[in-house]
Short mmCIF file of N, CA and C in Angstrom, two decimals:
data_model
loop_
_atom_site.label_atom_id
_atom_site.label_comp_id
_atom_site.label_asym_id
_atom_site.label_seq_id
_atom_site.Cartn_x
_atom_site.Cartn_y
_atom_site.Cartn_z
N UNK F 283 164.26 -5.25 48.47
CA UNK F 283 164.44 -6.54 49.09
C UNK F 283 164.67 -7.62 48.02
N UNK F 284 163.98 -7.48 46.89
CA UNK F 284 164.14 -8.43 45.79
C UNK F 284 165.58 -8.39 45.26
N UNK F 285 166.12 -7.20 45.11
CA UNK F 285 167.50 -7.04 44.61
C UNK F 285 168.49 -7.67 45.58
N UNK F 286 168.25 -7.49 46.86
CA UNK F 286 169.15 -8.06 47.87
C UNK F 286 169.17 -9.57 47.80
N UNK F 287 168.01 -10.19 47.71
CA UNK F 287 167.95 -11.65 47.63
C UNK F 287 168.56 -12.16 46.32
N UNK F 288 168.31 -11.47 45.22
CA UNK F 288 168.87 -11.88 43.93
C UNK F 288 170.40 -11.75 43.96
N UNK F 289 170.90 -10.65 44.49
CA UNK F 289 172.34 -10.43 44.56
C UNK F 289 173.00 -11.50 45.43
N UNK F 290 172.42 -11.77 46.57
CA UNK F 290 172.97 -12.76 47.48
C UNK F 290 172.93 -14.15 46.85
N UNK F 291 171.85 -14.48 46.18
CA UNK F 291 171.73 -15.78 45.53
C UNK F 291 172.75 -15.98 44.43
N UNK F 292 172.94 -14.98 43.60
CA UNK F 292 173.91 -15.08 42.51
C UNK F 292 175.33 -15.15 43.06
N UNK F 293 175.62 -14.36 44.09
CA UNK F 293 176.95 -14.40 44.71
C UNK F 293 177.21 -15.78 45.32
N UNK F 294 176.20 -16.37 45.93
CA UNK F 294 176.34 -17.70 46.50
C UNK F 294 176.62 -18.74 45.41
N UNK F 295 175.90 -18.66 44.30
CA UNK F 295 176.13 -19.60 43.20
C UNK F 295 177.54 -19.45 42.62
N UNK F 296 178.00 -18.21 42.50
CA UNK F 296 179.36 -17.98 42.00
C UNK F 296 180.39 -18.55 42.98
N UNK F 297 180.15 -18.39 44.27
CA UNK F 297 181.07 -18.93 45.27
C UNK F 297 181.11 -20.45 45.21
N UNK F 298 179.96 -21.06 44.92
CA UNK F 298 179.92 -22.52 44.82
C UNK F 298 180.78 -23.01 43.66
N UNK F 299 181.03 -22.17 42.67
CA UNK F 299 181.91 -22.52 41.57
C UNK F 299 183.36 -22.17 41.90
N UNK F 300 183.58 -21.01 42.52
CA UNK F 300 184.94 -20.53 42.74
C UNK F 300 185.72 -21.39 43.73
N UNK F 301 185.12 -21.69 44.87
CA UNK F 301 185.87 -22.39 45.92
C UNK F 301 186.42 -23.75 45.47
N UNK F 302 185.60 -24.63 44.92
CA UNK F 302 186.19 -25.89 44.44
C UNK F 302 187.12 -25.68 43.25
N UNK F 303 186.82 -24.70 42.42
CA UNK F 303 187.64 -24.45 41.24
C UNK F 303 189.05 -24.03 41.61
N UNK F 304 189.19 -23.28 42.70
CA UNK F 304 190.52 -22.86 43.13
C UNK F 304 191.41 -24.06 43.42
N UNK F 305 190.86 -25.04 44.10
CA UNK F 305 191.68 -26.19 44.47
C UNK F 305 191.90 -27.15 43.30
N UNK F 306 190.98 -27.19 42.37
CA UNK F 306 191.23 -27.94 41.13
C UNK F 306 192.33 -27.25 40.34
N UNK F 307 192.28 -25.91 40.29
CA UNK F 307 193.33 -25.16 39.60
C UNK F 307 194.69 -25.43 40.24
N UNK F 308 194.73 -25.41 41.56
CA UNK F 308 195.98 -25.68 42.27
C UNK F 308 196.49 -27.08 41.94
N UNK F 309 195.59 -28.06 41.90
CA UNK F 309 195.96 -29.42 41.54
C UNK F 309 196.51 -29.49 40.12
N UNK F 310 196.01 -28.64 39.23
CA UNK F 310 196.46 -28.61 37.83
C UNK F 310 197.68 -27.72 37.62
N UNK F 311 198.27 -27.21 38.70
CA UNK F 311 199.50 -26.44 38.58
C UNK F 311 199.33 -24.94 38.48
N UNK F 312 198.13 -24.43 38.63
CA UNK F 312 197.89 -22.99 38.60
C UNK F 312 198.18 -22.43 39.98
N UNK F 313 198.94 -21.33 40.06
CA UNK F 313 199.29 -20.72 41.33
C UNK F 313 198.10 -19.94 41.88
N UNK F 314 197.65 -20.30 43.10
CA UNK F 314 196.55 -19.56 43.73
C UNK F 314 196.98 -18.88 45.02
N UNK F 315 198.20 -19.21 45.50
CA UNK F 315 198.73 -18.59 46.71
C UNK F 315 200.02 -17.85 46.37
N UNK F 316 200.27 -16.71 47.05
CA UNK F 316 201.53 -15.99 46.83
C UNK F 316 202.65 -16.66 47.62
N UNK F 317 203.85 -16.06 47.59
CA UNK F 317 205.01 -16.66 48.24
C UNK F 317 204.84 -16.77 49.76
N UNK F 318 204.03 -15.88 50.36
CA UNK F 318 203.80 -15.91 51.80
C UNK F 318 202.70 -16.88 52.21
N UNK F 319 202.07 -17.53 51.26
CA UNK F 319 201.00 -18.48 51.57
C UNK F 319 199.62 -17.85 51.62
N UNK F 320 199.51 -16.57 51.24
CA UNK F 320 198.22 -15.89 51.22
C UNK F 320 197.53 -16.11 49.88
N UNK F 321 196.21 -16.19 49.92
CA UNK F 321 195.43 -16.32 48.69
C UNK F 321 195.64 -15.08 47.83
N UNK F 322 195.77 -15.27 46.53
CA UNK F 322 195.95 -14.13 45.62
C UNK F 322 194.76 -13.18 45.74
N UNK F 323 194.98 -11.92 45.40
CA UNK F 323 193.91 -10.93 45.51
C UNK F 323 192.77 -11.27 44.57
N UNK F 324 191.60 -10.71 44.84
CA UNK F 324 190.38 -11.08 44.12
C UNK F 324 190.46 -10.84 42.62
N UNK F 325 191.06 -9.71 42.20
CA UNK F 325 191.13 -9.46 40.76
C UNK F 325 192.07 -10.44 40.07
N UNK F 326 193.17 -10.79 40.72
CA UNK F 326 194.08 -11.79 40.16
C UNK F 326 193.40 -13.15 40.10
N UNK F 327 192.67 -13.48 41.14
CA UNK F 327 191.97 -14.76 41.19
C UNK F 327 190.95 -14.87 40.06
N UNK F 328 190.14 -13.84 39.89
CA UNK F 328 189.05 -13.89 38.91
C UNK F 328 189.57 -13.80 37.47
N UNK F 329 190.54 -12.94 37.22
CA UNK F 329 190.94 -12.69 35.83
C UNK F 329 192.21 -13.41 35.39
N UNK F 330 192.88 -14.12 36.31
CA UNK F 330 194.07 -14.88 35.93
C UNK F 330 193.91 -16.36 36.27
N UNK F 331 193.59 -16.64 37.52
CA UNK F 331 193.51 -18.04 37.96
C UNK F 331 192.34 -18.76 37.32
N UNK F 332 191.15 -18.16 37.35
CA UNK F 332 189.99 -18.86 36.80
C UNK F 332 190.08 -19.08 35.29
N UNK F 333 190.53 -18.10 34.48
CA UNK F 333 190.71 -18.43 33.06
C UNK F 333 191.73 -19.54 32.82
N UNK F 334 192.79 -19.57 33.65
CA UNK F 334 193.76 -20.67 33.52
C UNK F 334 193.10 -22.00 33.86
N UNK F 335 192.23 -21.99 34.86
CA UNK F 335 191.49 -23.20 35.21
C UNK F 335 190.55 -23.60 34.08
N UNK F 336 189.81 -22.63 33.54
CA UNK F 336 188.88 -22.93 32.46
C UNK F 336 189.61 -23.53 31.26
N UNK F 337 190.84 -23.10 31.03
CA UNK F 337 191.62 -23.63 29.91
C UNK F 337 191.93 -25.11 30.07
N UNK F 338 191.93 -25.61 31.31
CA UNK F 338 192.22 -27.03 31.54
C UNK F 338 190.98 -27.91 31.44
N UNK F 339 189.81 -27.31 31.19
CA UNK F 339 188.55 -28.07 31.20
C UNK F 339 188.18 -28.68 29.86
N UNK F 340 188.92 -28.39 28.83
CA UNK F 340 188.60 -28.96 27.52
C UNK F 340 187.36 -28.33 26.91
N UNK F 341 186.46 -29.16 26.39
CA UNK F 341 185.29 -28.67 25.67
C UNK F 341 184.31 -27.90 26.55
N UNK F 342 184.25 -28.21 27.82
CA UNK F 342 183.32 -27.53 28.72
C UNK F 342 183.80 -26.15 29.15
N UNK F 343 185.03 -25.81 28.83
CA UNK F 343 185.63 -24.56 29.30
C UNK F 343 184.81 -23.34 28.91
N UNK F 344 184.40 -23.26 27.66
CA UNK F 344 183.68 -22.08 27.20
C UNK F 344 182.32 -21.94 27.87
N UNK F 345 181.63 -23.03 28.04
CA UNK F 345 180.30 -22.99 28.67
C UNK F 345 180.42 -22.57 30.14
N UNK F 346 181.35 -23.19 30.86
CA UNK F 346 181.53 -22.86 32.28
C UNK F 346 181.99 -21.42 32.44
N UNK F 347 182.92 -20.97 31.59
CA UNK F 347 183.41 -19.59 31.68
C UNK F 347 182.30 -18.59 31.41
N UNK F 348 181.48 -18.84 30.43
CA UNK F 348 180.37 -17.93 30.11
C UNK F 348 179.38 -17.87 31.27
N UNK F 349 179.04 -19.03 31.82
CA UNK F 349 178.11 -19.06 32.95
C UNK F 349 178.70 -18.32 34.15
N UNK F 350 179.97 -18.59 34.45
CA UNK F 350 180.60 -17.94 35.60
C UNK F 350 180.65 -16.43 35.44
N UNK F 351 181.14 -15.94 34.30
CA UNK F 351 181.28 -14.49 34.13
C UNK F 351 179.91 -13.82 33.99
N UNK F 352 178.90 -14.52 33.50
CA UNK F 352 177.55 -13.97 33.48
C UNK F 352 177.03 -13.81 34.90
N UNK F 353 177.22 -14.82 35.74
CA UNK F 353 176.81 -14.72 37.14
C UNK F 353 177.58 -13.63 37.88
N UNK F 354 178.86 -13.50 37.58
CA UNK F 354 179.67 -12.45 38.18
C UNK F 354 179.17 -11.07 37.78
N UNK F 355 178.79 -10.91 36.53
CA UNK F 355 178.25 -9.63 36.05
C UNK F 355 176.92 -9.30 36.71
N UNK F 356 176.06 -10.29 36.83
CA UNK F 356 174.76 -10.06 37.48
C UNK F 356 174.96 -9.67 38.94
N UNK F 357 175.89 -10.33 39.62
CA UNK F 357 176.17 -10.00 41.02
C UNK F 357 176.71 -8.58 41.15
N UNK F 358 177.59 -8.18 40.23
CA UNK F 358 178.14 -6.83 40.28
C UNK F 358 177.06 -5.79 40.01
N UNK F 359 176.22 -6.04 39.02
CA UNK F 359 175.14 -5.09 38.72
C UNK F 359 174.11 -5.05 39.84
N UNK F 360 173.84 -6.18 40.45
CA UNK F 360 172.91 -6.22 41.58
C UNK F 360 173.45 -5.45 42.77
N UNK F 361 174.75 -5.58 43.02
CA UNK F 361 175.36 -4.82 44.12
C UNK F 361 175.31 -3.33 43.83
N UNK F 362 175.53 -2.97 42.60
CA UNK F 362 175.48 -1.57 42.21
C UNK F 362 174.09 -1.01 42.40
N UNK F 363 173.08 -1.77 42.01
CA UNK F 363 171.69 -1.32 42.15
C UNK F 363 171.29 -1.15 43.60
N UNK F 364 171.66 -2.12 44.45
CA UNK F 364 171.29 -2.02 45.85
C UNK F 364 172.04 -0.90 46.55
N UNK F 365 173.28 -0.63 46.13
CA UNK F 365 174.02 0.49 46.71
C UNK F 365 173.40 1.81 46.33
N UNK F 366 172.91 1.93 45.11
CA UNK F 366 172.26 3.17 44.68
C UNK F 366 170.97 3.41 45.45
N UNK F 367 170.26 2.34 45.79
CA UNK F 367 169.02 2.49 46.54
C UNK F 367 169.28 3.10 47.92
N UNK F 368 170.37 2.68 48.54
CA UNK F 368 170.65 3.13 49.90
C UNK F 368 171.51 4.39 49.94
N UNK F 369 172.32 4.62 48.93
CA UNK F 369 173.25 5.75 48.95
C UNK F 369 172.73 6.95 48.15
N UNK F 370 171.65 6.80 47.49
CA UNK F 370 171.09 7.93 46.75
C UNK F 370 171.35 7.77 45.33
#
């Protein structure tokens, strides 16, 4: 139960950064939608769009990027741990 709450909390914090960041990136000229108007896939969003956004942040870019990718790693490891508990 502790892992579930931790995973959900970290994922929520990451989402609180991603959602506004996408629209700031779009405002700064970074493409976040494909030609059909659909949001880019998750791996493209995380590894292409967000680094491009971080590059526009100036001095804070490194700090925000480290915090974001650390939270993303914790969420991934937490999901892995909770899946192992239920799947064997």
